[in-house]
Amino acid sequence: MAAVSAAREILRRLHEVMAARTGAEAKLNQVVQIVAAELNSEVASIYLLRDGMLELYATKGLAQAAVHVTRLSMGQGLVGTIAATREPLNLAEAKAHPDFAHRPETGEDDYHSFAGVPIVRRESAIGVLGVQHRDPRDYDDVEIEALQTVAMVLSELIHGAGLVDDAQAAQARAASSGPLRLPGLKLVDGLGRGTAVFHQPRVIVEHTVADDVEAERLRVYSAFQRMREQIDSMMGQAEFSVGGDHHDVLDTYKMFAYDEGWSRRINEAIDTGLTAEAAIERVQARTRARMRSIDDPYLRERLTDLDDLSNRLLRIVSGQLGTAAKLGLRGDTILIARNLGPAELLEYDKRFLKGVVLEEGSLTAHVIIVARAMGVPVLGRVTELFNQVSDGDELIVDAGNGALLVRPQAAMIASYEAMRVLKARQAEKYAAVKDLPAISRDGQRIAVMMNAGLADDAQALDMTGADGIGLFRTEFQFLVSATLPRRERQQALYRTVLDAADKRPVVFRTVDIGGDKAVPYLIEGGQEDENPAMGWRALRLALGRAGLMKVQARALLEAGAGRTLNIMFPMVSEPWEFAEARALVETQRAVLARQGHALPAHVRYGAMIEVPALIETLDVLLPMTDFVSVGTNDLTQFLFAADRANPRLADRYDWLSPAILRVLRRIVRESKAAGVPATICGEMGGRPLEALALMALGVETLSITPAGVGPIKAMVRSADLSVLKAAMADWLDRPGVDVRRELSALAVAQGVELG
Ligand code: PEP
Ligand code: MG
């Protein structure tokens, strides 16, 4: 308690200083007097970042002649080291430290011990507060903490007085932190450069000294209440159902949220006279310090969770709740998040979004599909992301090489620019094949269509030279809306797409909502799924809510007036579901006809094959359909029983494994025999080697991500498919063949362009 009362006394006196009507410099002079007196130190000094240098700004105990004269660069001397590392130093014998730099003008020769802490604003050091003593003594933890508390208050004072500006501080920090290369997993290929923006912005604590301690205590109390409620309700939600990864995290969150120790420490900090925000941050700084000193990965992760929770508490208490999307992007941005939902990503302004970096993330999660559709490179599974990257850092995302370059040097930026030029040249090459058909060397015509879901995507048809839209994910419109899109809006979107496609075919898939594409306005109370990917999703939900499906059917039929309309149903598990969905649309067609509305010239109906059970009943299904399309994302997830959104499974199973290739071969064979066209519309088809395998199985139509159209066309035009087909038949009949290896070797031997 002595510690609390000492800290309280310092804060009380600082409060008076802050409230006084004196200038900033006079205030800093008073602060050093207070610190020296309260910590019983002969010297107390404040260094501030001025023009990139740390300048002695106020001192009690050092020579006054050195004020504004003694200057150290970032990383230079003990003061520079503290600022560069943003870590305190506590030394009984300052001169023994390897970074010690002698500054005779200060008259510090007589002092042995030294303790200093960084003055931080927006994660950048803007100065250093240090104390010195003649006797070689260690400052104890309580004293270091008191210095850190004073440093927080100083940060507010310095910023308020305009003594250091934020941009300068960020620059200096970037210069001192140095460049870094963090490895990650390529989720969407591409290169992007911009400044780091956190999806959940860090709260900036503007007021540190409390006017009314009891009021602050109440604020923290109710913030804790709200946080606990939030976590309890998250635990009840379907996507965090028992047993999942999320659940473990939430369990830990819950443990911390109800942890007496944590709230007690925050309350103690409030007792000393800090505001609720400052108290939470003070305690958080301690957690971070512990995090840095711990090697055990398990414990580190738990502390990261606590850090995350502190941020949540800070956001609640300060009312700064919005994501970066709500605040708006201002320049070229690399978005940083632990994970994102597709709807969250869609909230960002595409013009400024140059890349996304996730701590988690998985190849076929819908957010990745959305990013791919937006043309935004994504790097996932960057484990050190939150420890190493700060808001405002310059970043280069090089997804193709699985790397995030943090605070790159000029040479790295130059090589990035060179790479960008190279990519642009490659794009020109693809542009050259844009208007040429995808015909293989041995004369086989492949239809290369693209997947779409946003209104803008239709424009990509001309840009990429795709043969049509093989999968239009109508649920994207539902994901970006706050409420259920009305029929008129649905119809307008479908018409825009059809107009843009002109004579090229468009396949509209009816809404695939549920799974990781949940929309809040469609969640039925108390009906949350434990396994949403296998739950009340897609056609199941649509057939269960016939009203929704009727509205969509009408919108599609109206938009398709006078043309051929292709409608496809997602997640068909049994043929009767397809029949029922089709009948539902047909009924709407009859109603519209009775009412004298213009109707499509033809309506073609297709089923998505993405549930393994359906493959066993193709003989029943195929005669009912006009076409089928294989959704390899879901099909592989269900075949391997491997959640497509689980980062730990992201690269575990291969699309070129015999299980998948044999299943696909069977679908292709049976469809051919039934005279029903079978296409592929999962992400698999957008990767050159995988697409080559599909063609070797006899697939003639692919629908892929727009960015893949050029490379896949170029690939087709360089391949001899008959040779590959014969080879594939042989590989699949012989057990134990590594198809990836064999196919790569054959492709290379043929000179196939694999991008
Ligand atoms: C699929 O599952 O492969 C597919 C194309 O549909 P989605 O990715 O939208 O689930
Ligand atoms: Mg699917």
GROMACS .gro file of C-alpha atoms and ligand atoms in nm, residues 366 473 509 512 517 537 570-571 608 610 631-635 638 644, ligand 2:
model
   18
  366HIS     CA    1  -1.511  -1.708  -4.765
  473ARG     CA    2  -2.252  -1.576  -5.562
  509ARG     CA    3  -2.635  -1.930  -5.765
  512ASP     CA    4  -2.562  -1.964  -4.989
  517LYS     CA    5  -2.141  -1.638  -4.431
  537ARG     CA    6  -2.714  -2.332  -4.458
  570PRO     CA    7  -2.596  -2.461  -5.361
  571MET     CA    8  -2.538  -2.747  -5.115
  608MET     CA    9  -2.387  -2.766  -5.720
  610GLU     CA   10  -2.041  -3.015  -5.302
  631GLY     CA   11  -1.783  -2.673  -5.569
  632THR     CA   12  -1.446  -2.813  -5.478
  633ASN     CA   13  -1.412  -2.592  -5.171
  634ASP     CA   14  -1.698  -2.752  -4.989
  635LEU     CA   15  -1.659  -3.089  -5.154
  638PHE     CA   16  -1.666  -3.267  -4.656
  644ARG     CA   17  -1.217  -2.510  -4.484
  757MG      MG   18  -1.973  -2.408  -5.157
   0.00000   0.00000   0.00000
